[in-house]
Amino acid sequence: MMMKYCDQQAASLFSAKLSPGTRCVPVTLVLLALFAVSFFGPSFASRAADSTNAPANAATNATTAAQLLDLPIDQLVKVEYIEVTSVAKKVTRLEQSPAAISVVTQEDMQRLGITTVPEALRMVPGIDVARIDSHEWAISARGFDAQFANKLLILVDGRTIYGPAYGGVSWGTQDMVIQDLDRIEVIRGPGASLWGANAVNGVVNILSKSSRETQGLLVSTDVGTEDRPTTSIRYGDQIDTNLYYRAYLKYFDREGLVLSDGSSAMDQWNGIRGGARMDWEPPTGDKFTLQGDYYSDFLHDNENVVILAPPYVQNTNALNHDYGMNMLGRWTREFSENSGLSIQAYFDKFKKEQVGTSETRNTFDLDAQHRFEIGTRNDIIWGLGYRYTEDRFPSDFYLTWLPDHRRDDLFSAFVQDDITLAPDRLHVTLGSKFEHNAYTGYEVQPSGRLLWTPSERQTIWAAVSRAVRTPTRYETGARVNYSVFTLPPGSPAPLGLATLIGNPNVQSEELAAYEIGYRIEPTRRLSFDLATFYNHYDHLLRYVPNPQIDLIPVVVYPQTLQNSGSADSYGAELSAQWKMLDNWKVSASYSWMQVKLHPDDPSFQGNPEYQVKFRSYLDLPYNLEFNTAVYYMSQQTAAAGLGEATIPSYVRLDQGLVWHPYHRLEIGLWGENLLDNQHPEFPSLKSSLQTEIPRTFTGRVTIKF
Amino acid sequence: MGWRLALLWLVGVVLLSGLMPAKADSQGPSEAQLKAAFLMSFPKYVEWPAAAFAQTNSPVVLGVLGDDNTAGALEEMIASTHKTVNGHPIMVKRIGSDDDLTNTCHLLFVGPSERARFGAIVAKVKDAHVLTVSQSEDFLAQGGMINLVPKDRRLHLEVNLTASSQAHLKIGSALLSVADVVKGKAN
């Protein structure tokens, strides 16, 4: 049931305008009811976690040391230790997170033969992963998927890789030694109060293992119809007590994909990356991390080029060189189990080329975070951050940047209070992020989350949040001549020129999100997770046609950027995990979404109505594994090179057979997209060519010395 | 906007939270705490020869070599719970790599960073009735007795029965039945 918020009650409190035609759902009544429950809730029977009465439930409940030591060994092997950090910026148990969160583990990546980070996200419920061409992906959550999907914030080990130039992520350059990734945490829904602007529809946190967990020499090679080959080498060692490091080198050479007629799309790419990481944990309770990477990729890219002579718009296959480096250092000090301090600094430098232009960017970021308790009820985290970024963009006929050189500061602060209303029963988390950015000034992004644990096996959570998406460099200062076409005789000029004009005076896009979720674990082998949401977007940016300008030799048809869009979306994501047998695990997810756009602009597209995902992990005798993933995506419409394209729905089947003859050796064979010769997943914004994903086979050998 | 109203409600809840009676909160254990719990539980399932304990209330000594985090977690857990096993109090001893390993402990946890010297360490305690435990793929192959394997946020067990029976240690079936892997045989 869709909830429409009503301004009428709010009007008397905040002098907000009453918006006509809105049905006044009793939002206030619902909130007052929840308020009453939270107030009176703790006075209901408060059960102390009694582990001796219910051994079957003891494992989920045993948290204090004494309780742990009371457990018999068959229960101790079932206790889970705490893991997730993204939701609360502190380590919490996955089941206790008041958000729609999923984790892709190293086991998932290993079993499905994942070769690139974007492919690791394909299995996450509700995440729309669509491959555009050999090195570009369109990835988003809860709608608005696009080549530069700007509503998802992505971080790698605490460093943001969301690009402020176009919004979105250049996924091709985010390649790492997959075996050294610990996990990828994905939150659907706004994470803005902790992570800041642009975490509108979700946050993806890619975390690599610490050096201590990646010791020794690892060599892994992928050979197949796409990888020709790809090789990773990593060596980790210990320098001193509690001082570990690792260094890696990865080289890949990947075949291009295909066009709709089966011919090569000529978008092959190759690259090299290398890096190192050092971790030091002296017994004083401090932790130090220092890591750095360097990459250099050569990409063959299909791009539209626009010229004032026939054929006016032409596809060019360009060879681009993208390279960059980054360094990150972090110091964490734990004062006690629930208090600590963390300071992080990183530097990121890259150059990204495309036809006629390039982006050179240097970013420096400094972040501090402090966690402490007030009494036994309030767990507070607060932090300050500063980011400096400078860029340079040469211009050409197709794309002009105004200015072509910018230096921007971003100041941010956040605070969050995790309040225990009833221990082990009811928690409320209130927080907000405050930012000052160089495009729109001050932004405030508050959120409130409620977590209710009615029984050991069930969790209910609810959240209300506000998030903003700040305009990109492209939206505020780029002028794009994206098409030239002939005009009929009698027109003021023989040619027409379609131009997109950026606007430095636009404001941020806004989201008001309401979410409710439910988790239940009926048995230790079966669990369900349901997340529902209602999002209202305002001030969405879109290009609006302006009156034509008659010049010689072209008539210019300009479109300027305005905050004149809005949208409402609602949906649900249901996922289940079932350990059917000791050697057979199955997981499935079903997501459904409806989006109402005002108006129906192509740049607001990328909203598939259904996504169904299924995975099966089967362990066979003789150290063999047979792993399967099936994906169904309903059709999607999205902005494409010169307009809009509709991608038909598809079913994709990936399967893999993995053999571990002994623990140092792994040999695997995977087939992807087995049901189709090829299928398209998403159109490109830069080119009119539609690239399709062919059937792929990959073999991998991994040896640990 | 509705979100402002919702936030006002939540702020009200915060202010009222001060009226609630306080109670100790709990969160899940960390990996180090869970590991310490295992190490403190193993003596319940292992029988040492009578000579290993001078008296019926001599302490069970858990030695930790090359892993300060685990030693710290063990010390904290012992300090807060004062656990005993069959009447023996539990003690933790931090052991340096050059220390004499015989007659110092009943259980020796070897940190994974010592993997290059597993063989040497295992050889040193071969005749001393010491239960060797670690958290590393190589450990059992090098003669270690129990290996802890973190997987999906749980700790799994692997046991080398040949090694433990050579040291005249008897590992109970309750522990063996929950181990993922049991290599070798008891004599």
Short mmCIF file of N, CA, C and O in Angstrom, two decimals, chain A residues 259-318:
data_model
loop_
_atom_site.label_atom_id
_atom_site.label_comp_id
_atom_site.label_asym_id
_atom_site.label_seq_id
_atom_site.Cartn_x
_atom_site.Cartn_y
_atom_site.Cartn_z
N LEU A 259 28.48 -7.12 -31.23
CA LEU A 259 27.35 -6.28 -31.62
C LEU A 259 26.14 -7.19 -31.90
O LEU A 259 26.25 -8.41 -31.88
N SER A 260 25.00 -6.56 -32.18
CA SER A 260 23.78 -7.37 -32.33
C SER A 260 23.86 -8.34 -33.50
O SER A 260 23.19 -9.37 -33.50
N ASP A 261 24.72 -8.08 -34.48
CA ASP A 261 24.81 -9.04 -35.58
C ASP A 261 25.87 -10.11 -35.31
O ASP A 261 26.17 -10.92 -36.17
N GLY A 262 26.43 -10.10 -34.13
CA GLY A 262 27.42 -11.13 -33.79
C GLY A 262 28.85 -10.74 -34.07
O GLY A 262 29.78 -11.44 -33.65
N SER A 263 29.05 -9.65 -34.79
CA SER A 263 30.44 -9.26 -35.09
C SER A 263 31.06 -8.62 -33.85
O SER A 263 30.35 -8.20 -32.94
N SER A 264 32.37 -8.54 -33.84
CA SER A 264 33.05 -8.01 -32.66
C SER A 264 32.74 -6.53 -32.47
O SER A 264 32.68 -5.77 -33.43
N ALA A 265 32.54 -6.12 -31.25
CA ALA A 265 32.30 -4.71 -30.97
C ALA A 265 33.61 -3.94 -30.89
O ALA A 265 33.61 -2.73 -30.71
N MET A 266 34.72 -4.63 -31.05
CA MET A 266 36.04 -4.01 -31.05
C MET A 266 36.31 -3.23 -29.77
O MET A 266 36.99 -2.20 -29.82
N ASP A 267 35.77 -3.70 -28.63
CA ASP A 267 36.05 -2.97 -27.39
C ASP A 267 36.94 -3.77 -26.45
O ASP A 267 36.74 -3.78 -25.25
N GLN A 268 37.94 -4.43 -27.03
CA GLN A 268 38.85 -5.17 -26.18
C GLN A 268 39.65 -4.21 -25.30
O GLN A 268 39.79 -3.04 -25.63
N TRP A 269 40.15 -4.69 -24.20
CA TRP A 269 40.90 -3.84 -23.27
C TRP A 269 41.93 -4.66 -22.50
O TRP A 269 41.78 -5.85 -22.33
N ASN A 270 42.98 -4.00 -22.11
CA ASN A 270 43.97 -4.67 -21.29
C ASN A 270 44.50 -3.67 -20.27
O ASN A 270 44.37 -2.46 -20.43
N GLY A 271 45.07 -4.21 -19.23
CA GLY A 271 45.55 -3.28 -18.20
C GLY A 271 46.44 -3.99 -17.21
O GLY A 271 46.49 -5.21 -17.13
N ILE A 272 47.11 -3.19 -16.44
CA ILE A 272 47.96 -3.72 -15.39
C ILE A 272 47.67 -2.92 -14.13
O ILE A 272 47.37 -1.74 -14.19
N ARG A 273 47.66 -3.59 -13.01
CA ARG A 273 47.55 -2.85 -11.77
C ARG A 273 48.42 -3.52 -10.73
O ARG A 273 48.71 -4.70 -10.80
N GLY A 274 48.84 -2.73 -9.78
CA GLY A 274 49.70 -3.28 -8.73
C GLY A 274 49.53 -2.43 -7.49
O GLY A 274 49.05 -1.31 -7.55
N GLY A 275 49.88 -3.03 -6.38
CA GLY A 275 49.74 -2.25 -5.15
C GLY A 275 50.27 -3.02 -3.97
O GLY A 275 50.73 -4.15 -4.09
N ALA A 276 50.18 -2.37 -2.82
CA ALA A 276 50.65 -3.01 -1.60
C ALA A 276 49.84 -2.50 -0.44
O ALA A 276 49.19 -1.47 -0.52
N ARG A 277 49.91 -3.27 0.61
CA ARG A 277 49.18 -2.89 1.82
C ARG A 277 49.97 -3.36 3.02
O ARG A 277 50.59 -4.42 2.99
N MET A 278 49.97 -2.54 4.07
CA MET A 278 50.68 -2.91 5.28
C MET A 278 49.75 -2.70 6.47
O MET A 278 49.05 -1.69 6.53
N ASP A 279 49.71 -3.63 7.39
CA ASP A 279 48.87 -3.50 8.58
C ASP A 279 49.72 -3.74 9.82
O ASP A 279 50.49 -4.69 9.87
N TRP A 280 49.54 -2.90 10.80
CA TRP A 280 50.30 -3.03 12.03
C TRP A 280 49.35 -2.91 13.21
O TRP A 280 48.58 -1.95 13.30
N GLU A 281 49.40 -3.89 14.10
CA GLU A 281 48.53 -3.87 15.27
C GLU A 281 49.36 -4.05 16.52
O GLU A 281 49.42 -5.14 17.08
N PRO A 282 50.02 -2.99 17.02
CA PRO A 282 50.80 -3.15 18.24
C PRO A 282 49.88 -3.44 19.42
O PRO A 282 48.69 -3.14 19.35
N PRO A 283 50.40 -4.02 20.48
CA PRO A 283 49.53 -4.42 21.59
C PRO A 283 48.88 -3.27 22.33
O PRO A 283 48.07 -3.48 23.21
N THR A 284 49.18 -2.03 21.96
CA THR A 284 48.60 -0.90 22.65
C THR A 284 47.13 -0.69 22.32
O THR A 284 46.48 0.17 22.88
N GLY A 285 46.56 -1.42 21.38
CA GLY A 285 45.17 -1.21 21.01
C GLY A 285 45.03 -0.33 19.79
O GLY A 285 43.93 0.00 19.36
N ASP A 286 46.15 0.10 19.19
CA ASP A 286 46.11 0.88 17.95
C ASP A 286 46.11 -0.07 16.76
O ASP A 286 46.63 -1.17 16.83
N LYS A 287 45.58 0.42 15.67
CA LYS A 287 45.70 -0.32 14.40
C LYS A 287 46.10 0.68 13.34
O LYS A 287 45.50 1.75 13.23
N PHE A 288 47.10 0.32 12.55
CA PHE A 288 47.53 1.19 11.46
C PHE A 288 47.41 0.44 10.15
O PHE A 288 47.75 -0.73 10.07
N THR A 289 46.92 1.12 9.14
CA THR A 289 46.85 0.54 7.80
C THR A 289 47.41 1.54 6.82
O THR A 289 47.11 2.74 6.91
N LEU A 290 48.20 1.05 5.88
CA LEU A 290 48.71 1.91 4.82
C LEU A 290 48.57 1.11 3.54
O LEU A 290 49.01 -0.03 3.46
N GLN A 291 47.92 1.67 2.53
CA GLN A 291 47.80 0.92 1.29
C GLN A 291 47.85 1.85 0.11
O GLN A 291 47.57 3.04 0.22
N GLY A 292 48.24 1.29 -1.02
CA GLY A 292 48.33 2.10 -2.23
C GLY A 292 48.19 1.21 -3.45
O GLY A 292 48.46 0.02 -3.40
N ASP A 293 47.67 1.79 -4.53
CA ASP A 293 47.52 1.05 -5.78
C ASP A 293 47.90 1.94 -6.94
O ASP A 293 47.81 3.16 -6.87
N TYR A 294 48.26 1.29 -8.02
CA TYR A 294 48.52 1.99 -9.27
C TYR A 294 47.85 1.19 -10.38
O TYR A 294 47.86 -0.04 -10.35
N TYR A 295 47.24 1.85 -11.36
CA TYR A 295 46.67 1.10 -12.47
C TYR A 295 46.89 1.83 -13.78
O TYR A 295 47.04 3.05 -13.79
N SER A 296 46.91 1.07 -14.84
CA SER A 296 47.06 1.65 -16.16
C SER A 296 46.32 0.75 -17.13
O SER A 296 46.63 -0.43 -17.27
N ASP A 297 45.27 1.29 -17.75
CA ASP A 297 44.44 0.49 -18.65
C ASP A 297 44.45 1.08 -20.04
O ASP A 297 44.44 2.30 -20.21
N PHE A 298 44.42 0.21 -21.03
CA PHE A 298 44.23 0.66 -22.41
C PHE A 298 42.91 0.09 -22.88
O PHE A 298 42.73 -1.13 -22.92
N LEU A 299 41.97 0.97 -23.21
CA LEU A 299 40.63 0.55 -23.55
C LEU A 299 40.29 0.96 -24.97
O LEU A 299 40.48 2.12 -25.34
N HIS A 300 39.73 0.02 -25.73
CA HIS A 300 39.17 0.39 -27.02
C HIS A 300 37.71 0.70 -26.77
O HIS A 300 36.97 -0.15 -26.29
N ASP A 301 37.31 1.91 -27.09
CA ASP A 301 35.99 2.38 -26.69
C ASP A 301 35.23 2.89 -27.91
O ASP A 301 35.78 3.64 -28.73
N ASN A 302 33.95 2.51 -28.02
CA ASN A 302 33.11 3.04 -29.09
C ASN A 302 32.47 4.33 -28.62
O ASN A 302 31.77 4.35 -27.62
N GLU A 303 32.70 5.41 -29.34
CA GLU A 303 32.14 6.70 -28.94
C GLU A 303 31.60 7.43 -30.16
O GLU A 303 32.19 7.38 -31.24
N ASN A 304 30.49 8.13 -29.96
CA ASN A 304 29.95 8.97 -31.02
C ASN A 304 30.79 10.23 -31.14
O ASN A 304 31.14 10.86 -30.15
N VAL A 305 31.07 10.59 -32.37
CA VAL A 305 31.77 11.85 -32.62
C VAL A 305 30.85 12.70 -33.50
O VAL A 305 30.25 12.19 -34.46
N VAL A 306 30.72 13.96 -33.17
CA VAL A 306 29.80 14.85 -33.89
C VAL A 306 30.59 15.89 -34.67
O VAL A 306 31.46 16.55 -34.12
N ILE A 307 30.33 15.97 -35.96
CA ILE A 307 31.03 16.95 -36.80
C ILE A 307 30.02 17.63 -37.72
O ILE A 307 28.93 17.11 -37.94
N LEU A 308 30.43 18.77 -38.26
CA LEU A 308 29.50 19.55 -39.08
C LEU A 308 29.53 19.15 -40.55
O LEU A 308 29.23 19.96 -41.42
N ALA A 309 29.91 17.91 -40.83
CA ALA A 309 29.92 17.44 -42.22
C ALA A 309 29.33 16.04 -42.20
O ALA A 309 29.36 15.38 -41.17
N PRO A 310 28.78 15.57 -43.31
CA PRO A 310 28.19 14.24 -43.30
C PRO A 310 29.25 13.23 -42.87
O PRO A 310 30.42 13.39 -43.21
N PRO A 311 28.94 12.15 -42.19
CA PRO A 311 27.59 11.79 -41.74
C PRO A 311 27.17 12.41 -40.42
O PRO A 311 26.25 11.92 -39.79
N TYR A 312 27.83 13.47 -40.01
CA TYR A 312 27.46 14.28 -38.84
C TYR A 312 27.65 13.56 -37.51
O TYR A 312 28.34 14.06 -36.64
N VAL A 313 27.02 12.41 -37.34
CA VAL A 313 27.26 11.64 -36.12
C VAL A 313 27.84 10.30 -36.53
O VAL A 313 27.27 9.58 -37.34
N GLN A 314 29.00 10.00 -36.04
CA GLN A 314 29.72 8.83 -36.51
C GLN A 314 30.30 8.09 -35.31
O GLN A 314 30.77 8.72 -34.36
N ASN A 315 30.28 6.79 -35.39
CA ASN A 315 30.88 6.03 -34.31
C ASN A 315 32.39 5.90 -34.54
O ASN A 315 32.83 5.55 -35.64
N THR A 316 33.15 6.21 -33.52
CA THR A 316 34.60 6.07 -33.61
C THR A 316 35.04 5.04 -32.59
O THR A 316 34.54 5.00 -31.47
N ASN A 317 36.00 4.22 -33.00
CA ASN A 317 36.58 3.28 -32.05
C ASN A 317 37.90 3.88 -31.58
O ASN A 317 38.87 3.92 -32.31
N ALA A 318 37.89 4.42 -30.36
CA ALA A 318 39.06 5.14 -29.88
C ALA A 318 39.87 4.28 -28.92
O ALA A 318 39.31 3.43 -28.23
#
